[in-house]
């Protein structure tokens, strides 16, 4: 069962009284678990008349639009018209190649899942509640990372685009020269437009801020809802309870941070994932709560890559993640390149090499490559941190005068085993012939070996791992979904593995529970909701010690601002 084969597929009949599904699988759902014989049909778990059909082709197009529309807004809002309009047109042409029903694109058998309408509504409610708890809109509790995230949204609403700051404003002189906002801002662009519209109509900055926050809450919730829908289509849970458990399991998925915290004799604070120092693999909840702008679109694009049958959309999907975070893009690029290399070998063996290269250089891949890569490479490379010591990419031991090799090796092995190794060991039997499994395991082994900057910040480890950790979560939840009957038909060792995997998930779930509990405690003590963390009201504030992560200082030295920006 190669890991690069097609993902689960379900065809739902529209006219039959009891909806039936023909399930074709390879990859996350082994065929031996669900096959019913050639030409046979099997009744789906969801046979109600009011079921909604979740089609992968339509969900993929929705996910691509979710990513592409803010990118197009950036291209039109930041670039001079003679650059921005052609780039946006190229992007639109590439995206439209994926529209459902396009001539020549329809597959004879399409991946899909039928769910009752009330289950879909429950998934939407789940997304809304998760984002509410995460601080979206400022309605519940916001962690300290919102200081600059709120600052970005403020500046996108209050300033014209591109956002330029005048010398001396905020306390930064910059030798009398203006400087500019340079960050992963695409997730905020549509909510900022909503705020700008209210500001233009009412002239009230307070109303504009409320509108922008409400739009951000809805926008993030929509993205998370699409993630949950794609997750359901990917894993094919049969039964309404299984669908909801997959959603809950995804929210709860985390490494065994509480074990590491106890091992290191650390107190259980409000954020226990830093038990290993600079090394951290963030849980799904932590990613959404702390770095939502770098998380939602990379999640969507990763799930799409998992469901692709060929490489003809890999570049499009990967490059659409780039504007939302270069580090998650690196992780997704590693995955795409690894899977692409496997497909290359398979094509050579099958004598299909010309067809493989046609897929690599597909129209949509080339169009999005031309529209996105040059612009965002130049934009991000102008960020101040990339030209300073803290932005230097290096081996994690660089600059260390003395190294205890035995201790370093032990710390790395302990971190790896507690954060992902236990899960990988428990599901290995099901994925021992799965290339994606070994690619995920290897990448999660490599990321802790590198740092951004000599100071040793763990940003690279935390954010480049986002796609791989999503894949690991899918594999773990997929194992539980397809082995749900193990206690009736399984062997003793299979039952033991299942119990151990559930136990590991429960131990890992302490991490998101700590994040949630801290928020509830703060709200309870305050006696009201809306504990927003917005100390500056802008990125451009003299007390912002992370200012270099958000601006470009010397614009005359930046090709992006000299030649392309408005």
Coordinates of C-alpha atoms in Angstrom, one line a residue:
X1 CA 0.0 0.0 0.0
X2 CA 2.2 2.9 -1.2
X3 CA 1.8 6.1 0.7
X4 CA 1.7 8.0 -2.5
X5 CA -1.3 6.3 -3.9
X6 CA -4.8 7.8 -4.1
X7 CA -6.6 8.7 -0.9
X8 CA -10.0 7.3 0.1
X9 CA -12.8 7.8 -2.4
X10 CA -16.6 7.6 -1.9
X11 CA -19.3 8.0 -4.5
X12 CA -22.7 8.9 -3.2
X13 CA -25.7 8.1 -5.3
X14 CA -28.3 10.9 -5.4
X15 CA -31.4 9.0 -6.4
X16 CA -31.3 6.0 -4.2
X17 CA -33.4 6.0 -1.1
X18 CA -30.5 4.6 1.0
X19 CA -27.3 6.3 0.0
X20 CA -24.6 3.9 -0.9
X21 CA -20.9 4.3 -1.3
X22 CA -18.3 2.5 -3.3
X23 CA -15.1 2.9 -1.5
X24 CA -11.8 2.8 -3.3
X25 CA -8.8 3.3 -1.2
X26 CA -5.1 3.3 -0.9
X27 CA -3.0 5.3 1.6
X28 CA -4.7 6.3 4.9
X29 CA -7.4 3.6 4.6
X30 CA -6.0 0.2 3.8
X31 CA -8.2 -1.7 1.3
X32 CA -8.3 -4.8 3.4
X33 CA -10.3 -2.9 6.1
X34 CA -13.2 -1.8 3.8
X35 CA -13.2 -3.7 0.5
X36 CA -16.4 -5.5 -0.3
X37 CA -15.5 -7.1 -3.5
X38 CA -15.3 -5.9 -7.1
X39 CA -18.5 -4.2 -8.4
X40 CA -20.2 -4.5 -5.0
X41 CA -21.8 -1.5 -3.3
X42 CA -21.9 -0.9 0.4
X43 CA -24.4 1.3 2.4
X44 CA -22.8 4.4 3.8
X45 CA -23.0 5.3 7.4
X46 CA -25.0 8.3 6.5
X47 CA -28.2 7.3 4.7
X48 CA -30.5 10.1 5.6
X49 CA -32.3 12.1 2.9
X50 CA -31.0 15.4 4.2
X51 CA -27.4 14.4 3.9
X52 CA -24.9 16.8 2.4
X53 CA -22.3 15.5 0.0
X54 CA -18.8 16.8 0.8
X55 CA -16.9 16.5 -2.5
X56 CA -13.1 16.8 -2.5
X57 CA -13.0 18.6 -5.8
X58 CA -15.4 21.3 -4.5
X59 CA -13.6 21.5 -1.1
X60 CA -10.3 21.8 -2.8
X61 CA -11.5 24.7 -4.9
X62 CA -13.0 26.4 -1.9
X63 CA -9.7 25.9 0.0
X64 CA -7.7 27.3 -3.0
X65 CA -10.1 30.3 -3.2
X66 CA -9.7 30.9 0.5
X67 CA -5.9 31.2 0.0
X68 CA -5.9 32.9 -3.4
X69 CA -8.3 35.7 -2.8
X70 CA -6.2 37.4 0.0
X71 CA -3.1 36.9 -2.2
X72 CA -4.8 38.6 -5.1
X73 CA -5.8 41.5 -2.8
X74 CA -2.1 41.8 -1.8
X75 CA -1.0 41.8 -5.4
X76 CA -3.5 44.5 -6.3
X77 CA -3.0 46.5 -3.1
X78 CA 0.8 46.4 -2.7
X79 CA 2.1 46.4 -6.3
X80 CA 2.1 49.0 -8.9
X81 CA -0.7 48.4 -11.4
X82 CA 1.5 47.3 -14.2
X83 CA 2.9 44.6 -12.0
X84 CA -0.1 43.8 -9.8
X85 CA -2.8 43.4 -12.4
X86 CA -0.9 40.9 -14.6
X87 CA 0.2 38.9 -11.5
X88 CA -3.4 38.8 -10.2
X89 CA -4.6 37.7 -13.6
X90 CA -2.0 34.9 -13.7
X91 CA -3.1 33.8 -10.3
X92 CA -6.7 33.8 -11.2
X93 CA -6.0 31.8 -14.4
X94 CA -4.1 29.2 -12.4
X95 CA -6.8 28.9 -9.7
X96 CA -9.6 28.5 -12.3
X97 CA -7.8 25.4 -13.6
X98 CA -9.0 23.7 -10.5
X99 CA -12.7 24.7 -10.7
X100 CA -15.0 21.7 -10.4
X101 CA -16.6 20.6 -13.6
X102 CA -13.9 22.1 -15.8
X103 CA -13.8 20.3 -19.1
X104 CA -11.4 17.5 -19.0
X105 CA -10.9 17.7 -15.3
X106 CA -13.7 15.5 -13.9
X107 CA -12.5 12.2 -12.5
X108 CA -14.6 9.1 -13.2
X109 CA -14.8 8.4 -9.5
X110 CA -14.5 11.3 -7.1
X111 CA -13.6 11.4 -3.4
X112 CA -16.5 12.5 -1.3
X113 CA -18.3 11.8 1.9
X114 CA -22.0 12.2 2.7
X115 CA -22.9 13.6 6.1
X116 CA -26.2 14.7 7.7
X117 CA -26.8 18.4 7.5
X118 CA -26.9 18.6 11.3
X119 CA -23.4 17.1 11.5
X120 CA -22.2 19.7 9.1
X121 CA -23.8 22.4 11.3
X122 CA -22.1 20.9 14.3
X123 CA -18.7 21.0 12.6
X124 CA -19.3 24.7 11.8
X125 CA -20.2 25.3 15.4
X126 CA -17.1 23.5 16.5
X127 CA -15.0 25.7 14.3
X128 CA -16.7 28.9 15.7
X129 CA -16.2 27.8 19.3
X130 CA -12.6 26.8 18.8
X131 CA -11.8 30.1 17.2
X132 CA -13.7 32.0 19.9
X133 CA -11.7 30.2 22.6
X134 CA -8.5 31.1 20.6
X135 CA -9.1 34.8 21.0
X136 CA -10.3 35.5 17.4
X137 CA -12.1 38.9 17.5
X138 CA -11.0 39.5 21.0
X139 CA -14.2 38.0 22.4
X140 CA -12.7 35.6 24.9
X141 CA -9.0 35.7 26.0
X142 CA -6.0 36.6 23.9
X143 CA -2.4 35.4 24.7
X144 CA 0.6 37.7 24.5
X145 CA 1.3 37.0 20.8
X146 CA -1.7 39.1 20.0
X147 CA 0.2 42.2 20.9
X148 CA 1.7 42.4 17.4
X149 CA -1.0 40.5 15.6
X150 CA -3.5 43.1 16.8
X151 CA -1.0 45.7 15.8
X152 CA -0.8 44.4 12.3
X153 CA -4.6 44.5 11.9
X154 CA -4.7 48.0 13.3
X155 CA -2.2 49.2 10.8
X156 CA -3.8 47.5 7.9
X157 CA -7.1 49.2 8.8
X158 CA -5.7 52.6 9.6
X159 CA -3.0 53.1 7.0
X160 CA -3.2 53.2 3.2
X161 CA -1.6 50.2 1.4
X162 CA 1.3 49.4 1.3
X163 CA 1.7 50.4 4.9
X164 CA 4.5 53.0 5.3
X165 CA 5.6 54.5 8.6
X166 CA 7.2 57.9 8.7
X167 CA 10.6 58.4 10.3
X168 CA 10.2 59.3 14.0
X169 CA 6.7 57.9 14.3
X170 CA 6.4 55.4 17.1
X171 CA 9.8 56.4 18.4
X172 CA 11.9 54.9 15.6
X173 CA 14.0 57.4 13.7
X174 CA 15.4 55.2 10.9
X175 CA 17.8 58.1 9.9
X176 CA 15.0 60.2 8.6
X177 CA 13.7 57.6 6.1
X178 CA 10.3 56.0 6.0
X179 CA 10.0 52.2 6.7
X180 CA 7.3 49.7 5.8
X181 CA 5.3 46.8 7.2
X182 CA 6.7 43.5 6.0
X183 CA 5.1 40.4 7.5
X184 CA 2.9 37.4 6.7
X185 CA -0.2 39.6 6.5
X186 CA -2.4 37.9 4.0
X187 CA -4.7 36.3 6.6
X188 CA -5.7 39.8 7.8
X189 CA -6.3 41.4 4.4
X190 CA -10.0 40.7 4.0
X191 CA -10.9 41.5 7.6
X192 CA -8.9 44.7 7.2
X193 CA -10.9 45.6 4.1
X194 CA -14.1 45.2 6.1
X195 CA -12.6 47.6 8.7
X196 CA -11.6 50.1 6.0
X197 CA -15.1 50.0 4.5
X198 CA -16.7 50.8 7.9
X199 CA -14.1 53.5 8.5
X200 CA -14.8 55.1 5.2
X201 CA -18.5 55.1 5.8
X202 CA -18.7 56.2 9.4
X203 CA -15.3 57.8 10.0
X204 CA -15.3 56.1 13.4
X205 CA -12.0 54.2 14.2
X206 CA -13.7 52.3 17.0
X207 CA -16.4 51.0 14.8
X208 CA -13.9 50.1 12.1
X209 CA -11.9 48.1 14.6
X210 CA -14.9 46.2 15.8
X211 CA -15.9 45.4 12.2
X212 CA -12.4 44.2 11.4
X213 CA -12.3 41.9 14.5
X214 CA -15.7 40.4 13.7
X215 CA -14.6 39.8 10.1
X216 CA -11.4 38.2 11.3
X217 CA -13.4 35.9 13.7
X218 CA -15.6 34.8 10.8
X219 CA -12.8 34.5 8.3
X220 CA -10.6 32.3 10.6
X221 CA -13.7 30.2 11.5
X222 CA -14.5 29.6 7.9
X223 CA -10.9 28.4 7.3
X224 CA -11.1 26.0 10.2
X225 CA -14.5 24.7 9.0
X226 CA -12.9 24.0 5.6
X227 CA -10.1 22.2 7.4
X228 CA -12.5 20.0 9.3
X229 CA -14.5 19.2 6.1
X230 CA -11.3 18.2 4.3
X231 CA -10.2 16.2 7.3
X232 CA -13.5 14.3 7.2
X233 CA -13.2 13.6 3.4
X234 CA -9.6 12.5 3.9
X235 CA -10.2 10.1 6.8
X236 CA -13.7 8.9 5.8
X237 CA -15.2 8.4 9.3
X238 CA -18.4 6.3 9.1
X239 CA -21.1 7.5 11.4
X240 CA -21.9 10.9 12.9
X241 CA -20.2 10.1 16.2
X242 CA -17.0 9.2 14.3
X243 CA -17.0 12.5 12.4
X244 CA -17.4 14.5 15.6
X245 CA -14.7 12.4 17.4
X246 CA -12.3 13.1 14.5
X247 CA -13.0 16.9 15.0
X248 CA -12.4 16.6 18.7
X249 CA -9.3 14.4 18.2
X250 CA -7.8 16.9 15.8
X251 CA -8.3 19.7 18.3
X252 CA -6.8 17.6 21.1
X253 CA -3.8 16.3 19.1
X254 CA -0.5 17.1 20.7
X255 CA 2.8 15.7 21.8
X256 CA 3.2 14.3 25.3
X257 CA 4.2 17.7 26.7
X258 CA 3.0 17.0 30.2
X259 CA 5.4 14.0 30.4
X260 CA 8.3 16.2 29.4
X261 CA 7.2 18.9 31.9
X262 CA 7.1 16.3 34.7
X263 CA 10.4 14.8 33.6
X264 CA 12.1 18.2 33.7
X265 CA 10.5 19.0 37.1
X266 CA 8.8 22.1 35.7
X267 CA 5.7 23.7 37.0
X268 CA 2.5 23.3 34.9
X269 CA 2.0 26.9 33.8
X270 CA -0.3 28.2 31.1
X271 CA 1.9 27.0 28.2
X272 CA 3.7 23.6 28.8
X273 CA 5.1 23.0 25.3
X274 CA 8.4 24.7 26.1
X275 CA 9.6 22.0 28.4
X276 CA 12.5 21.2 26.0
X277 CA 13.9 24.7 25.8
X278 CA 14.0 26.1 22.3
X279 CA 12.6 22.9 20.8
X280 CA 8.9 22.8 20.5
X281 CA 6.3 21.0 18.4
X282 CA 3.1 23.0 18.8
X283 CA -0.2 21.2 19.2
X284 CA -3.1 21.9 16.8
X285 CA -4.7 24.1 19.4
X286 CA -1.5 26.0 20.1
X287 CA -1.0 26.7 16.4
X288 CA -4.5 28.1 16.0
X289 CA -4.3 30.2 19.3
X290 CA -0.8 31.6 18.8
X291 CA 0.0 31.7 15.1
X292 CA -3.4 31.4 13.3
X293 CA -2.1 33.5 10.4
X294 CA 0.6 30.9 9.6
X295 CA -1.6 27.9 10.4
X296 CA -5.0 27.8 8.7
X297 CA -4.0 28.0 5.0
X298 CA -1.0 25.7 5.4
X299 CA -3.4 23.2 7.0
X300 CA -5.7 23.5 4.1
X301 CA -3.0 23.1 1.5
X302 CA -1.4 20.1 3.3
X303 CA -4.7 18.3 3.3
X304 CA -5.2 19.0 -0.4
X305 CA -1.7 17.6 -1.1
X306 CA -2.6 14.4 0.8
X307 CA -5.6 13.9 -1.4
X308 CA -3.9 14.6 -4.8
X309 CA -3.4 11.7 -7.1
X310 CA -0.6 13.3 -9.1
X311 CA 1.9 16.2 -9.0
X312 CA 0.0 18.4 -11.4
X313 CA -1.2 20.7 -8.6
X314 CA 1.7 20.4 -6.1
X315 CA 3.3 23.7 -7.0
X316 CA 0.0 25.6 -6.9
X317 CA -0.9 24.2 -3.5
X318 CA 2.5 24.7 -2.0
X319 CA 3.0 28.2 -3.3
X320 CA -0.4 29.4 -2.1
X321 CA 0.9 28.6 1.5
X322 CA 4.0 30.8 1.0
X323 CA 2.3 34.2 1.5
X324 CA 0.8 33.0 4.8
X325 CA 4.2 31.8 6.3
X326 CA 7.6 31.0 4.7
X327 CA 8.4 28.4 7.4
X328 CA 5.2 26.3 7.0
X329 CA 5.8 26.6 3.3
X330 CA 9.3 25.0 3.8
X331 CA 7.7 22.1 5.6
X332 CA 5.1 21.7 2.8
X333 CA 7.7 22.0 0.1
X334 CA 9.7 19.2 1.7
X335 CA 6.6 17.0 1.6
X336 CA 5.8 17.8 -2.0
X337 CA 9.4 17.3 -3.1
X338 CA 9.6 14.0 -1.3
X339 CA 6.3 12.7 -2.7
X340 CA 7.3 14.1 -6.1
X341 CA 10.5 12.2 -6.1
X342 CA 8.7 8.9 -5.3
X343 CA 6.3 9.6 -8.2
X344 CA 9.2 10.3 -10.4
X345 CA 10.7 6.9 -9.6
X346 CA 7.3 5.2 -10.2
X347 CA 7.0 7.0 -13.5
X348 CA 10.4 5.8 -14.7
X349 CA 9.6 2.2 -13.7
X350 CA 6.2 2.4 -15.5
X351 CA 7.6 4.1 -18.6
X352 CA 5.5 7.2 -18.0
X353 CA 8.3 9.8 -17.6
X354 CA 7.0 12.2 -20.3
X355 CA 3.5 12.2 -18.6
X356 CA 5.2 12.9 -15.2
X357 CA 7.0 16.0 -16.6
X358 CA 3.8 17.2 -18.1
X359 CA 2.2 17.0 -14.7
X360 CA 5.1 18.9 -13.1
X361 CA 4.9 21.7 -15.6
X362 CA 1.2 21.8 -15.7
X363 CA -0.5 25.1 -16.6
X364 CA -1.8 25.8 -13.1
X365 CA 1.6 25.1 -11.6
X366 CA 3.4 27.5 -13.9
X367 CA 0.8 30.2 -13.7
X368 CA 0.8 30.3 -9.9
X369 CA 4.6 30.0 -9.8
X370 CA 5.0 33.1 -12.0
X371 CA 2.4 35.1 -10.0
X372 CA 3.4 34.2 -6.4
X373 CA 7.1 33.2 -6.0
X374 CA 8.9 36.3 -7.4
X375 CA 6.7 38.7 -5.6
X376 CA 6.7 37.1 -2.1
X377 CA 10.4 36.2 -2.3
X378 CA 11.3 39.8 -2.8
X379 CA 8.7 41.0 -0.3
X380 CA 9.8 38.7 2.5
X381 CA 13.5 39.1 1.8
X382 CA 13.1 42.8 2.5
X383 CA 12.1 42.1 6.1
X384 CA 14.6 43.5 8.6
X385 CA 15.1 40.3 10.4
X386 CA 16.4 38.5 7.3
X387 CA 19.3 40.8 7.1
X388 CA 20.3 40.6 10.7
X389 CA 21.8 38.0 13.0
X390 CA 18.4 36.8 14.3
X391 CA 17.2 35.9 10.9
X392 CA 20.2 33.7 10.0
X393 CA 19.5 30.1 9.3
X394 CA 22.0 27.8 11.0
X395 CA 22.8 24.4 12.5
X396 CA 21.5 24.4 16.1
X397 CA 25.0 24.0 17.6
X398 CA 26.5 26.9 15.7
X399 CA 28.3 29.4 17.9
X400 CA 28.5 27.0 20.8
X401 CA 32.1 26.8 22.3
X402 CA 31.5 23.6 24.3
X403 CA 29.2 20.8 23.3
X404 CA 28.4 17.7 25.4
X405 CA 27.6 15.3 22.6
X406 CA 26.0 12.7 24.9
X407 CA 23.6 15.2 26.5
X408 CA 22.7 16.8 23.2
X409 CA 21.8 13.4 21.7
X410 CA 19.8 12.4 24.7
X411 CA 17.9 15.6 24.7
X412 CA 17.1 15.3 21.0
X413 CA 16.0 11.7 21.3
X414 CA 13.8 12.5 24.4
X415 CA 12.2 15.4 22.6
X416 CA 11.5 13.3 19.4
X417 CA 10.1 10.4 21.3
X418 CA 7.7 12.4 23.5
X419 CA 6.6 14.8 20.7
X420 CA 6.0 12.3 17.9
X421 CA 8.0 9.1 18.3
X422 CA 5.4 7.3 20.5
X423 CA 2.7 8.0 17.9
X424 CA 4.9 6.8 15.1
X425 CA 5.8 3.6 16.8
X426 CA 2.2 2.8 17.6
X427 CA 1.0 3.2 14.0
X428 CA 4.1 1.8 12.3
X429 CA 2.5 -1.5 11.5
X430 CA -0.2 0.1 9.4
X431 CA 2.2 2.4 7.6
X432 CA 5.3 0.3 7.2
X433 CA 5.1 0.4 3.4
X434 CA 3.9 4.1 3.4
X435 CA 6.5 6.5 2.0
X436 CA 4.7 9.5 3.5
X437 CA 5.0 7.9 6.9
X438 CA 8.8 7.7 6.6
X439 CA 9.0 11.2 5.1
X440 CA 7.0 12.6 8.0
X441 CA 9.1 10.8 10.6
X442 CA 12.4 11.9 9.0
X443 CA 11.4 15.5 8.6
X444 CA 10.3 15.7 12.2
X445 CA 13.7 14.3 13.1
X446 CA 15.5 16.9 11.1
X447 CA 13.7 20.2 12.0
X448 CA 15.1 20.4 15.6
X449 CA 18.6 20.4 14.2
X450 CA 18.3 23.9 12.8
X451 CA 17.6 27.4 14.1
X452 CA 16.8 30.8 12.9
X453 CA 19.6 33.0 14.2
X454 CA 22.6 32.5 16.4
X455 CA 20.5 33.3 19.4
X456 CA 18.9 29.9 18.9
X457 CA 15.2 30.8 18.6
X458 CA 13.0 27.8 17.9
X459 CA 10.8 29.4 15.3
X460 CA 12.0 27.1 12.5
X461 CA 11.3 23.9 14.5
X462 CA 7.9 25.2 15.6
X463 CA 6.6 26.5 12.3
X464 CA 8.3 24.3 9.6
X465 CA 6.8 21.3 11.4
X466 CA 3.2 22.4 11.0
X467 CA 2.5 20.4 7.8
X468 CA 4.3 17.3 9.1
X469 CA 2.4 17.4 12.4
X470 CA -0.9 17.7 10.6
X471 CA 0.0 14.6 8.6
X472 CA 0.9 12.7 11.8
X473 CA -2.4 13.7 13.3
X474 CA -4.2 12.4 10.2
X475 CA -2.4 9.1 10.4
X476 CA -3.1 8.7 14.1
X477 CA -6.8 9.6 13.8
X478 CA -7.1 7.5 10.6
X479 CA -5.8 4.5 12.5
X480 CA -8.4 4.9 15.1
X481 CA -11.2 5.4 12.5
X482 CA -10.5 2.3 10.5
X483 CA -9.6 0.1 13.5
X484 CA -12.8 1.0 15.5
X485 CA -13.9 -2.7 15.3
X486 CA -10.7 -4.0 16.7
X487 CA -12.3 -5.2 20.0
X488 CA -14.7 -7.4 18.1
X489 CA -12.4 -8.9 15.4
X490 CA -8.8 -7.9 16.3
X491 CA -6.0 -9.8 17.8
X492 CA -4.7 -9.2 21.3
X493 CA -1.7 -7.1 20.2
X494 CA -4.0 -5.0 17.9
X495 CA -6.3 -4.3 20.9
X496 CA -3.2 -3.4 23.0
X497 CA -1.9 -1.0 20.3
X498 CA -5.3 0.7 20.0
X499 CA -5.6 1.2 23.8
X500 CA -2.1 2.6 24.0
X501 CA -2.8 5.0 21.1
X502 CA -5.9 6.3 22.8
X503 CA -4.0 6.6 26.0
X504 CA -1.3 8.6 24.3
X505 CA -3.9 10.9 22.7
X506 CA -5.4 11.5 26.1
X507 CA -2.0 12.3 27.7
X508 CA -1.3 14.7 24.8
X509 CA -4.7 16.3 25.2
X510 CA -3.4 17.8 28.4
X511 CA -1.6 20.4 26.3
X512 CA -4.6 22.0 24.7
X513 CA -6.6 21.6 27.9
X514 CA -3.9 23.7 29.7
X515 CA -4.3 26.4 26.9
X516 CA -8.0 26.4 27.3
X517 CA -8.0 26.3 31.1
X518 CA -5.7 29.3 31.3
X519 CA -8.1 31.3 29.2
X520 CA -11.1 30.3 31.3
X521 CA -9.2 31.2 34.5
X522 CA -8.3 34.7 33.2
X523 CA -11.9 35.3 32.1
X524 CA -13.3 34.0 35.4
X525 CA -11.0 36.2 37.4
X526 CA -11.8 39.3 35.3
X527 CA -15.5 38.6 35.5
X528 CA -16.1 39.3 31.9
X529 CA -15.3 38.2 28.3
X530 CA -13.3 40.2 25.9
X531 CA -9.8 40.0 27.5
X532 CA -8.0 41.4 24.4
X533 CA -4.2 41.9 24.4
X534 CA -3.7 45.1 22.5
X535 CA -1.1 47.2 24.3
X536 CA 0.3 49.1 21.4
X537 CA -2.5 49.6 18.8
X538 CA 0.2 49.4 16.2
X539 CA 3.3 47.5 15.2
X540 CA 5.2 50.8 15.2
X541 CA 5.7 51.3 18.9
X542 CA 9.0 52.1 20.7
X543 CA 8.3 49.4 23.3
X544 CA 7.9 46.7 20.6
X545 CA 11.1 44.7 21.0
X546 CA 10.1 42.4 18.1
X547 CA 9.8 45.3 15.6
X548 CA 12.5 43.8 13.3
X549 CA 10.2 40.9 12.6
X550 CA 7.5 43.2 11.2
X551 CA 9.2 45.9 9.1
X552 CA 11.7 46.7 6.4
X553 CA 13.9 49.6 7.4
X554 CA 16.0 50.8 4.4
X555 CA 13.5 50.7 1.5
X556 CA 16.0 52.1 -1.0
X557 CA 18.0 48.9 -0.6
X558 CA 15.0 46.6 -1.1
X559 CA 14.2 45.7 -4.7
X560 CA 10.6 45.0 -3.8
X561 CA 10.0 48.6 -2.7
X562 CA 12.3 50.2 -5.3
X563 CA 10.7 48.6 -8.3
X564 CA 7.5 46.9 -7.6
X565 CA 5.6 48.4 -4.6
X566 CA 3.3 51.3 -4.9

